[in-house]
PDB file of C-alpha atoms in Angstrom:
ATOM      1  CA  UNK A  19     -24.027 -30.860  11.458  1.00 52.00           C
ATOM      2  CA  UNK A  20     -27.880 -31.586  10.903  1.00 65.00           C
ATOM      3  CA  UNK A  21     -28.224 -31.715  14.754  1.00 81.00           C
ATOM      4  CA  UNK A  22     -27.847 -27.834  14.778  1.00 89.00           C
ATOM      5  CA  UNK A  23     -31.263 -27.691  12.124  1.00 88.00           C
ATOM      6  CA  UNK A  24     -34.524 -27.762  11.888  1.00 91.00           C
ATOM      7  CA  UNK A  25     -35.900 -30.716  14.100  1.00 93.00           C
ATOM      8  CA  UNK A  26     -33.506 -30.352  16.492  1.00 96.00           C
ATOM      9  CA  UNK A  27     -33.666 -28.275  19.775  1.00 98.00           C
ATOM     10  CA  UNK A  28     -30.114 -26.762  21.107  1.00 98.00           C
ATOM     11  CA  UNK A  29     -29.123 -25.497  24.720  1.00 98.00           C
ATOM     12  CA  UNK A  30     -27.230 -22.467  25.097  1.00 98.00           C
ATOM     13  CA  UNK A  31     -26.389 -21.268  28.453  1.00 98.00           C
ATOM     14  CA  UNK A  32     -24.785 -17.979  28.504  1.00 97.00           C
ATOM     15  CA  UNK A  33     -27.211 -16.785  25.931  1.00 97.00           C
ATOM     16  CA  UNK A  34     -27.897 -13.685  26.926  1.00 95.00           C
ATOM     17  CA  UNK A  35     -24.520 -11.975  24.634  1.00 94.00           C
ATOM     18  CA  UNK A  36     -21.506 -12.336  23.050  1.00 95.00           C
ATOM     19  CA  UNK A  37     -20.455 -16.290  22.116  1.00 96.00           C
ATOM     20  CA  UNK A  38     -23.660 -17.465  23.016  1.00 97.00           C
ATOM     21  CA  UNK A  39     -26.075 -14.872  21.502  1.00 97.00           C
ATOM     22  CA  UNK A  40     -23.894 -15.304  18.333  1.00 97.00           C
ATOM     23  CA  UNK A  41     -24.552 -19.132  18.499  1.00 97.00           C
ATOM     24  CA  UNK A  42     -28.708 -18.590  19.024  1.00 98.00           C
ATOM     25  CA  UNK A  43     -28.293 -16.584  15.870  1.00 97.00           C
ATOM     26  CA  UNK A  44     -26.553 -18.939  13.755  1.00 97.00           C
ATOM     27  CA  UNK A  45     -28.543 -21.980  14.955  1.00 97.00           C
ATOM     28  CA  UNK A  46     -31.943 -20.276  14.435  1.00 97.00           C
ATOM     29  CA  UNK A  47     -31.038 -19.426  10.873  1.00 96.00           C
ATOM     30  CA  UNK A  48     -30.530 -22.505  10.221  1.00 96.00           C
ATOM     31  CA  UNK A  49     -34.146 -23.411  11.306  1.00 97.00           C
ATOM     32  CA  UNK A  50     -33.402 -24.965  14.890  1.00 97.00           C
ATOM     33  CA  UNK A  51     -35.152 -24.748  18.219  1.00 98.00           C
ATOM     34  CA  UNK A  52     -33.837 -22.970  20.975  1.00 98.00           C
ATOM     35  CA  UNK A  53     -33.640 -23.186  24.844  1.00 98.00           C
ATOM     36  CA  UNK A  54     -31.808 -20.185  26.197  1.00 98.00           C
ATOM     37  CA  UNK A  55     -30.271 -20.055  29.584  1.00 98.00           C
ATOM     38  CA  UNK A  56     -28.890 -16.973  31.513  1.00 97.00           C
ATOM     39  CA  UNK A  57     -29.369 -15.299  34.482  1.00 95.00           C
ATOM     40  CA  UNK A  58     -30.928 -11.881  32.745  1.00 95.00           C
ATOM     41  CA  UNK A  59     -34.765 -13.130  32.042  1.00 96.00           C
ATOM     42  CA  UNK A  60     -35.910  -9.702  30.197  1.00 96.00           C
ATOM     43  CA  UNK A  61     -32.316  -9.557  27.631  1.00 97.00           C
ATOM     44  CA  UNK A  62     -33.238 -13.501  26.996  1.00 98.00           C
ATOM     45  CA  UNK A  63     -36.661 -12.487  26.124  1.00 98.00           C
ATOM     46  CA  UNK A  64     -35.742  -9.797  23.823  1.00 97.00           C
ATOM     47  CA  UNK A  65     -33.536 -11.832  22.448  1.00 98.00           C
ATOM     48  CA  UNK A  66     -36.401 -14.470  22.134  1.00 98.00           C
ATOM     49  CA  UNK A  67     -38.971 -12.377  20.624  1.00 98.00           C
ATOM     50  CA  UNK A  68     -36.052 -11.750  17.655  1.00 97.00           C
ATOM     51  CA  UNK A  69     -35.337 -14.890  16.978  1.00 98.00           C
ATOM     52  CA  UNK A  70     -38.942 -16.179  16.552  1.00 98.00           C
ATOM     53  CA  UNK A  71     -40.105 -12.785  14.457  1.00 97.00           C
ATOM     54  CA  UNK A  72     -36.876 -13.324  12.191  1.00 97.00           C
ATOM     55  CA  UNK A  73     -36.910 -16.785  11.977  1.00 97.00           C
ATOM     56  CA  UNK A  74     -40.234 -18.920  13.168  1.00 97.00           C
ATOM     57  CA  UNK A  75     -38.813 -21.152  15.193  1.00 97.00           C
ATOM     58  CA  UNK A  76     -39.396 -22.246  18.947  1.00 98.00           C
ATOM     59  CA  UNK A  77     -38.065 -20.524  21.281  1.00 98.00           C
ATOM     60  CA  UNK A  78     -37.706 -21.753  25.200  1.00 98.00           C
ATOM     61  CA  UNK A  79     -36.223 -18.818  27.986  1.00 98.00           C
ATOM     62  CA  UNK A  80     -35.538 -20.831  31.228  1.00 98.00           C
ATOM     63  CA  UNK A  81     -33.224 -18.052  33.065  1.00 97.00           C
ATOM     64  CA  UNK A  82     -31.201 -19.642  35.949  1.00 97.00           C
ATOM     65  CA  UNK A  83     -27.868 -18.708  37.454  1.00 96.00           C
ATOM     66  CA  UNK A  84     -25.848 -21.480  37.031  1.00 97.00           C
ATOM     67  CA  UNK A  85     -23.287 -20.792  40.082  1.00 96.00           C
ATOM     68  CA  UNK A  86     -26.347 -21.524  42.138  1.00 95.00           C
ATOM     69  CA  UNK A  87     -25.553 -25.174  43.736  1.00 93.00           C
ATOM     70  CA  UNK A  88     -28.534 -26.884  42.437  1.00 96.00           C
ATOM     71  CA  UNK A  89     -28.855 -24.463  39.700  1.00 97.00           C
ATOM     72  CA  UNK A  90     -27.758 -26.930  36.600  1.00 98.00           C
ATOM     73  CA  UNK A  91     -30.389 -29.161  38.188  1.00 98.00           C
ATOM     74  CA  UNK A  92     -33.273 -27.244  38.745  1.00 98.00           C
ATOM     75  CA  UNK A  93     -33.092 -26.125  35.417  1.00 98.00           C
ATOM     76  CA  UNK A  94     -32.827 -29.951  33.563  1.00 98.00           C
ATOM     77  CA  UNK A  95     -36.009 -31.057  35.902  1.00 98.00           C
ATOM     78  CA  UNK A  96     -37.575 -27.743  34.229  1.00 98.00           C
ATOM     79  CA  UNK A  97     -36.595 -29.185  30.930  1.00 98.00           C
ATOM     80  CA  UNK A  98     -38.412 -32.034  31.726  1.00 98.00           C
ATOM     81  CA  UNK A  99     -41.559 -30.596  33.197  1.00 98.00           C
ATOM     82  CA  UNK A 100     -42.102 -29.047  29.692  1.00 97.00           C
ATOM     83  CA  UNK A 101     -41.268 -32.057  28.205  1.00 97.00           C
ATOM     84  CA  UNK A 102     -38.238 -30.343  26.281  1.00 98.00           C
ATOM     85  CA  UNK A 103     -35.529 -32.801  24.417  1.00 97.00           C
ATOM     86  CA  UNK A 104     -32.735 -31.288  24.299  1.00 98.00           C
ATOM     87  CA  UNK A 105     -30.664 -32.264  20.553  1.00 98.00           C
ATOM     88  CA  UNK A 106     -27.369 -29.491  21.302  1.00 98.00           C
ATOM     89  CA  UNK A 107     -25.915 -28.464  24.663  1.00 98.00           C
ATOM     90  CA  UNK A 108     -23.840 -25.538  24.047  1.00 98.00           C
ATOM     91  CA  UNK A 109     -21.924 -24.834  27.780  1.00 98.00           C
ATOM     92  CA  UNK A 110     -21.228 -21.569  26.857  1.00 98.00           C
ATOM     93  CA  UNK A 111     -21.582 -19.486  30.022  1.00 97.00           C
ATOM     94  CA  UNK A 112     -18.813 -18.627  32.595  1.00 96.00           C
ATOM     95  CA  UNK A 113     -16.736 -15.838  33.799  1.00 95.00           C
ATOM     96  CA  UNK A 114     -13.128 -15.057  34.605  1.00 95.00           C
ATOM     97  CA  UNK A 115     -12.167 -12.820  37.699  1.00 94.00           C
ATOM     98  CA  UNK A 116      -8.691 -10.844  37.466  1.00 94.00           C
ATOM     99  CA  UNK A 117      -6.786 -10.516  40.126  1.00 95.00           C
ATOM    100  CA  UNK A 118      -4.619 -12.549  42.944  1.00 96.00           C
ATOM    101  CA  UNK A 119      -6.003 -15.256  45.330  1.00 96.00           C
ATOM    102  CA  UNK A 120      -4.894 -14.136  48.193  1.00 97.00           C
ATOM    103  CA  UNK A 121      -6.341 -10.458  47.926  1.00 96.00           C
ATOM    104  CA  UNK A 122      -9.641 -11.173  46.001  1.00 95.00           C
ATOM    105  CA  UNK A 123     -12.943 -12.411  47.428  1.00 96.00           C
ATOM    106  CA  UNK A 124     -13.179 -16.269  48.440  1.00 97.00           C
ATOM    107  CA  UNK A 125     -16.556 -15.521  46.385  1.00 96.00           C
ATOM    108  CA  UNK A 126     -14.588 -14.796  43.121  1.00 96.00           C
ATOM    109  CA  UNK A 127     -13.003 -17.885  43.677  1.00 97.00           C
ATOM    110  CA  UNK A 128     -16.258 -20.226  44.548  1.00 97.00           C
ATOM    111  CA  UNK A 129     -18.196 -18.346  41.540  1.00 97.00           C
ATOM    112  CA  UNK A 130     -15.792 -19.575  38.423  1.00 97.00           C
ATOM    113  CA  UNK A 131     -15.833 -22.829  39.821  1.00 98.00           C
ATOM    114  CA  UNK A 132     -19.326 -22.960  40.254  1.00 97.00           C
ATOM    115  CA  UNK A 133     -20.363 -21.814  36.896  1.00 98.00           C
ATOM    116  CA  UNK A 134     -17.344 -22.786  34.421  1.00 98.00           C
ATOM    117  CA  UNK A 135     -16.290 -26.140  36.106  1.00 98.00           C
ATOM    118  CA  UNK A 136     -19.834 -27.521  38.651  1.00 98.00           C
ATOM    119  CA  UNK A 137     -22.514 -26.179  35.831  1.00 98.00           C
ATOM    120  CA  UNK A 138     -21.013 -27.537  32.683  1.00 98.00           C
ATOM    121  CA  UNK A 139     -20.192 -30.638  34.274  1.00 98.00           C
ATOM    122  CA  UNK A 140     -23.426 -31.375  35.575  1.00 98.00           C
ATOM    123  CA  UNK A 141     -25.832 -30.350  32.510  1.00 98.00           C
ATOM    124  CA  UNK A 142     -23.007 -32.634  30.513  1.00 98.00           C
ATOM    125  CA  UNK A 143     -23.446 -35.239  32.479  1.00 98.00           C
ATOM    126  CA  UNK A 144     -27.603 -35.346  32.821  1.00 98.00           C
ATOM    127  CA  UNK A 145     -28.054 -34.345  29.091  1.00 98.00           C
ATOM    128  CA  UNK A 146     -25.915 -36.802  27.177  1.00 98.00           C
ATOM    129  CA  UNK A 147     -27.852 -39.739  28.021  1.00 98.00           C
ATOM    130  CA  UNK A 148     -30.314 -39.369  26.303  1.00 98.00           C
ATOM    131  CA  UNK A 149     -28.226 -37.915  23.067  1.00 98.00           C
ATOM    132  CA  UNK A 150     -26.382 -41.364  23.880  1.00 98.00           C
ATOM    133  CA  UNK A 151     -30.023 -43.230  23.857  1.00 97.00           C
ATOM    134  CA  UNK A 152     -31.128 -41.281  20.491  1.00 97.00           C
ATOM    135  CA  UNK A 153     -28.306 -42.256  18.610  1.00 97.00           C
ATOM    136  CA  UNK A 154     -27.652 -38.453  17.918  1.00 96.00           C
ATOM    137  CA  UNK A 155     -26.525 -35.354  19.073  1.00 97.00           C
ATOM    138  CA  UNK A 156     -24.050 -32.263  19.901  1.00 98.00           C
ATOM    139  CA  UNK A 157     -21.813 -31.230  22.621  1.00 98.00           C
ATOM    140  CA  UNK A 158     -19.700 -27.678  22.475  1.00 98.00           C
ATOM    141  CA  UNK A 159     -18.203 -26.626  25.518  1.00 98.00           C
ATOM    142  CA  UNK A 160     -16.286 -23.287  25.769  1.00 98.00           C
ATOM    143  CA  UNK A 161     -13.238 -23.784  27.132  1.00 98.00           C
ATOM    144  CA  UNK A 162     -10.198 -21.032  26.435  1.00 97.00           C
ATOM    145  CA  UNK A 163      -6.539 -20.497  25.995  1.00 96.00           C
ATOM    146  CA  UNK A 164      -6.188 -20.035  29.498  1.00 96.00           C
ATOM    147  CA  UNK A 165      -7.031 -23.327  29.777  1.00 97.00           C
ATOM    148  CA  UNK A 166      -3.288 -24.427  28.238  1.00 97.00           C
ATOM    149  CA  UNK A 167      -1.171 -23.149  30.769  1.00 95.00           C
ATOM    150  CA  UNK A 168      -1.402 -21.942  34.168  1.00 96.00           C
ATOM    151  CA  UNK A 169      -2.144 -17.994  34.137  1.00 97.00           C
ATOM    152  CA  UNK A 170      -0.804 -15.981  37.325  1.00 97.00           C
ATOM    153  CA  UNK A 171      -3.673 -13.365  38.375  1.00 96.00           C
ATOM    154  CA  UNK A 172      -6.314 -15.099  37.040  1.00 96.00           C
ATOM    155  CA  UNK A 173      -5.551 -18.672  38.416  1.00 97.00           C
ATOM    156  CA  UNK A 174      -8.842 -19.959  39.215  1.00 98.00           C
ATOM    157  CA  UNK A 175      -9.861 -18.775  35.453  1.00 97.00           C
ATOM    158  CA  UNK A 176      -7.213 -20.817  33.524  1.00 97.00           C
ATOM    159  CA  UNK A 177      -7.353 -23.424  36.130  1.00 98.00           C
ATOM    160  CA  UNK A 178     -11.159 -24.062  35.392  1.00 98.00           C
ATOM    161  CA  UNK A 179     -11.084 -23.968  31.807  1.00 98.00           C
ATOM    162  CA  UNK A 180      -7.708 -26.577  32.100  1.00 98.00           C
ATOM    163  CA  UNK A 181     -10.608 -29.070  33.531  1.00 98.00           C
ATOM    164  CA  UNK A 182     -12.895 -28.089  30.666  1.00 98.00           C
ATOM    165  CA  UNK A 183     -10.087 -28.782  27.990  1.00 98.00           C
ATOM    166  CA  UNK A 184      -9.159 -32.151  29.199  1.00 98.00           C
ATOM    167  CA  UNK A 185     -12.517 -33.022  30.597  1.00 98.00           C
ATOM    168  CA  UNK A 186     -14.019 -32.643  26.998  1.00 98.00           C
ATOM    169  CA  UNK A 187     -11.013 -33.682  25.015  1.00 98.00           C
ATOM    170  CA  UNK A 188     -11.973 -37.029  27.243  1.00 98.00           C
ATOM    171  CA  UNK A 189     -15.861 -37.159  26.724  1.00 98.00           C
ATOM    172  CA  UNK A 190     -15.360 -36.903  23.148  1.00 98.00           C
ATOM    173  CA  UNK A 191     -13.318 -40.528  23.017  1.00 98.00           C
ATOM    174  CA  UNK A 192     -15.421 -42.014  25.290  1.00 98.00           C
ATOM    175  CA  UNK A 193     -18.991 -41.327  23.072  1.00 98.00           C
ATOM    176  CA  UNK A 194     -17.218 -42.508  19.689  1.00 96.00           C
ATOM    177  CA  UNK A 195     -19.275 -44.467  18.062  1.00 97.00           C
ATOM    178  CA  UNK A 196     -22.647 -43.161  19.628  1.00 97.00           C
ATOM    179  CA  UNK A 197     -23.642 -40.819  17.009  1.00 97.00           C
ATOM    180  CA  UNK A 198     -22.945 -37.183  19.232  1.00 98.00           C
ATOM    181  CA  UNK A 199     -20.535 -35.217  18.219  1.00 97.00           C
ATOM    182  CA  UNK A 200     -18.055 -33.418  21.205  1.00 98.00           C
ATOM    183  CA  UNK A 201     -15.806 -30.306  21.326  1.00 98.00           C
ATOM    184  CA  UNK A 202     -14.001 -28.288  23.218  1.00 98.00           C
ATOM    185  CA  UNK A 203     -13.749 -24.864  21.673  1.00 98.00           C
ATOM    186  CA  UNK A 204     -10.861 -22.519  22.884  1.00 98.00           C
ATOM    187  CA  UNK A 205     -11.239 -19.218  22.155  1.00 97.00           C
ATOM    188  CA  UNK A 206      -8.550 -16.288  23.171  1.00 94.00           C
ATOM    189  CA  UNK A 207      -9.791 -12.527  23.504  1.00 91.00           C
ATOM    190  CA  UNK A 208     -13.074 -11.886  22.087  1.00 84.00           C
ATOM    191  CA  UNK A 209     -15.031  -9.093  22.101  1.00 80.00           C
ATOM    192  CA  UNK A 210     -17.669  -9.817  24.363  1.00 65.00           C
ATOM    193  CA  UNK A 211     -18.958  -9.128  27.930  1.00 59.00           C
ATOM    194  CA  UNK A 212     -16.159 -11.018  29.146  1.00 58.00           C
ATOM    195  CA  UNK A 213     -13.832  -7.917  30.166  1.00 48.00           C
ATOM    196  CA  UNK A 214     -16.586  -6.187  32.205  1.00 51.00           C
ATOM    197  CA  UNK A 215     -15.132  -8.611  34.408  1.00 51.00           C
ATOM    198  CA  UNK A 216     -12.076 -10.083  33.781  1.00 45.00           C
ATOM    199  CA  UNK A 217     -10.878  -6.508  33.062  1.00 49.00           C
ATOM    200  CA  UNK A 218      -8.832  -4.867  30.292  1.00 50.00           C
ATOM    201  CA  UNK A 219      -5.804  -6.218  31.600  1.00 50.00           C
ATOM    202  CA  UNK A 220      -7.255 -10.101  31.116  1.00 48.00           C
ATOM    203  CA  UNK A 221      -6.640  -9.608  27.274  1.00 50.00           C
ATOM    204  CA  UNK A 222      -4.178 -10.935  25.184  1.00 55.00           C
ATOM    205  CA  UNK A 223      -3.846  -9.987  21.740  1.00 60.00           C
ATOM    206  CA  UNK A 224      -6.235  -8.671  19.333  1.00 76.00           C
ATOM    207  CA  UNK A 225      -9.645  -9.163  20.090  1.00 78.00           C
ATOM    208  CA  UNK A 226     -11.876 -11.319  17.731  1.00 91.00           C
ATOM    209  CA  UNK A 227     -15.620 -11.294  16.718  1.00 95.00           C
ATOM    210  CA  UNK A 228     -18.331 -13.775  18.620  1.00 96.00           C
ATOM    211  CA  UNK A 229     -18.973 -14.470  15.382  1.00 96.00           C
ATOM    212  CA  UNK A 230     -15.546 -15.377  14.384  1.00 97.00           C
ATOM    213  CA  UNK A 231     -15.514 -17.855  17.701  1.00 97.00           C
ATOM    214  CA  UNK A 232     -18.473 -19.505  16.362  1.00 97.00           C
ATOM    215  CA  UNK A 233     -17.272 -19.823  12.517  1.00 97.00           C
ATOM    216  CA  UNK A 234     -14.411 -21.770  14.111  1.00 97.00           C
ATOM    217  CA  UNK A 235     -16.596 -24.032  15.871  1.00 97.00           C
ATOM    218  CA  UNK A 236     -18.514 -25.396  13.315  1.00 97.00           C
ATOM    219  CA  UNK A 237     -16.296 -25.774  11.141  1.00 97.00           C
ATOM    220  CA  UNK A 238     -14.813 -28.129  13.809  1.00 97.00           C
ATOM    221  CA  UNK A 239     -17.745 -29.768  15.039  1.00 96.00           C
ATOM    222  CA  UNK A 240     -18.241 -30.761  11.140  1.00 95.00           C
ATOM    223  CA  UNK A 241     -14.786 -31.844  11.063  1.00 96.00           C
ATOM    224  CA  UNK A 242     -14.871 -34.484  14.191  1.00 96.00           C
ATOM    225  CA  UNK A 243     -12.266 -32.789  15.986  1.00 97.00           C
ATOM    226  CA  UNK A 244     -11.847 -32.966  19.708  1.00 98.00           C
ATOM    227  CA  UNK A 245     -10.695 -29.360  20.279  1.00 98.00           C
ATOM    228  CA  UNK A 246     -10.540 -26.337  18.173  1.00 98.00           C
ATOM    229  CA  UNK A 247      -8.503 -22.765  19.178  1.00 98.00           C
ATOM    230  CA  UNK A 248      -9.919 -19.792  17.606  1.00 97.00           C
ATOM    231  CA  UNK A 249      -7.691 -18.036  15.327  1.00 95.00           C
ATOM    232  CA  UNK A 250      -4.498 -18.516  13.720  1.00 94.00           C
ATOM    233  CA  UNK A 251      -2.219 -16.473  16.213  1.00 93.00           C
ATOM    234  CA  UNK A 252      -4.508 -18.135  19.398  1.00 95.00           C
ATOM    235  CA  UNK A 253      -3.653 -21.628  18.008  1.00 96.00           C
ATOM    236  CA  UNK A 254       0.493 -20.774  17.767  1.00 95.00           C
ATOM    237  CA  UNK A 255       0.630 -19.793  21.196  1.00 94.00           C
ATOM    238  CA  UNK A 256      -1.665 -22.608  22.315  1.00 96.00           C
ATOM    239  CA  UNK A 257       0.311 -25.110  20.939  1.00 96.00           C
ATOM    240  CA  UNK A 258       3.970 -23.526  22.147  1.00 95.00           C
ATOM    241  CA  UNK A 259       3.313 -22.745  25.530  1.00 94.00           C
ATOM    242  CA  UNK A 260       2.952 -26.605  27.124  1.00 94.00           C
ATOM    243  CA  UNK A 261       6.156 -26.824  25.190  1.00 96.00           C
ATOM    244  CA  UNK A 262       7.968 -24.097  26.943  1.00 96.00           C
ATOM    245  CA  UNK A 263      10.240 -25.070  29.634  1.00 95.00           C
ATOM    246  CA  UNK A 264       7.652 -24.429  32.890  1.00 94.00           C
ATOM    247  CA  UNK A 265       8.927 -21.525  34.538  1.00 96.00           C
ATOM    248  CA  UNK A 266       9.383 -19.779  31.159  1.00 96.00           C
ATOM    249  CA  UNK A 267       5.995 -20.178  30.610  1.00 94.00           C
ATOM    250  CA  UNK A 268       4.148 -19.377  33.598  1.00 95.00           C
ATOM    251  CA  UNK A 269       6.529 -16.142  33.654  1.00 95.00           C
ATOM    252  CA  UNK A 270       5.267 -14.809  30.075  1.00 94.00           C
ATOM    253  CA  UNK A 271       1.615 -16.052  31.307  1.00 94.00           C
ATOM    254  CA  UNK A 272       1.723 -13.469  34.211  1.00 95.00           C
ATOM    255  CA  UNK A 273       3.197 -10.883  32.317  1.00 93.00           C
ATOM    256  CA  UNK A 274       0.617 -10.702  29.417  1.00 90.00           C
ATOM    257  CA  UNK A 275      -2.065 -10.187  32.225  1.00 91.00           C
ATOM    258  CA  UNK A 276      -0.214  -8.065  34.623  1.00 88.00           C
ATOM    259  CA  UNK A 277      -2.581  -5.319  36.354  1.00 84.00           C
TER     260      UNK A 277
END
């Protein structure tokens, strides 16, 4: 856990609100420096000013739209240009869109894939080698409880988060013994701006707070587990869903988010 404290620099995507913002406050409180990434420059600058004043840390703001085809590569090029060494990466940026594939605009599918899958994968692939070379680092990829089963009406979102979960679990084993910790964090419904896009119908169960999700992540990172589900009820459902008969699991998931 010393990787998220004084003397380290953590890059957080989707840092302007919700879980990303909570991670920023927690790491800043421990004395760690930050690189904050999101689309909204003004919001990031306000957050950076607050963190600098309160915790006397270094905060760099790098606005970037990770849905752009070269968004992640451009971001890493800017890190290199500024001489910023990233010790920990929190891939929190992501979005979910509620709606059927056949009736939704094609952009709703491509945007979810671009941010949830491509942006996350590229940032991980480009920043991981430096961590391994230095013999220390941490990567937290934010997946979802939706990644444990297909979710009709959110087919692309659930598939993208299944990718994040599987990708991160495999990566956890690939980097074993290198000094780099890797974790897939799987929140359920959380009280964030996610539902401004996904809609309230996408929420299943009571919403947890971003601080509760961050607490879960940091405990799991200390334990060295490949993945963790936030919340006891969410953990039960995520364990059960893959073990149900296929048609039943899909039907229950559909009913839970039916418009």
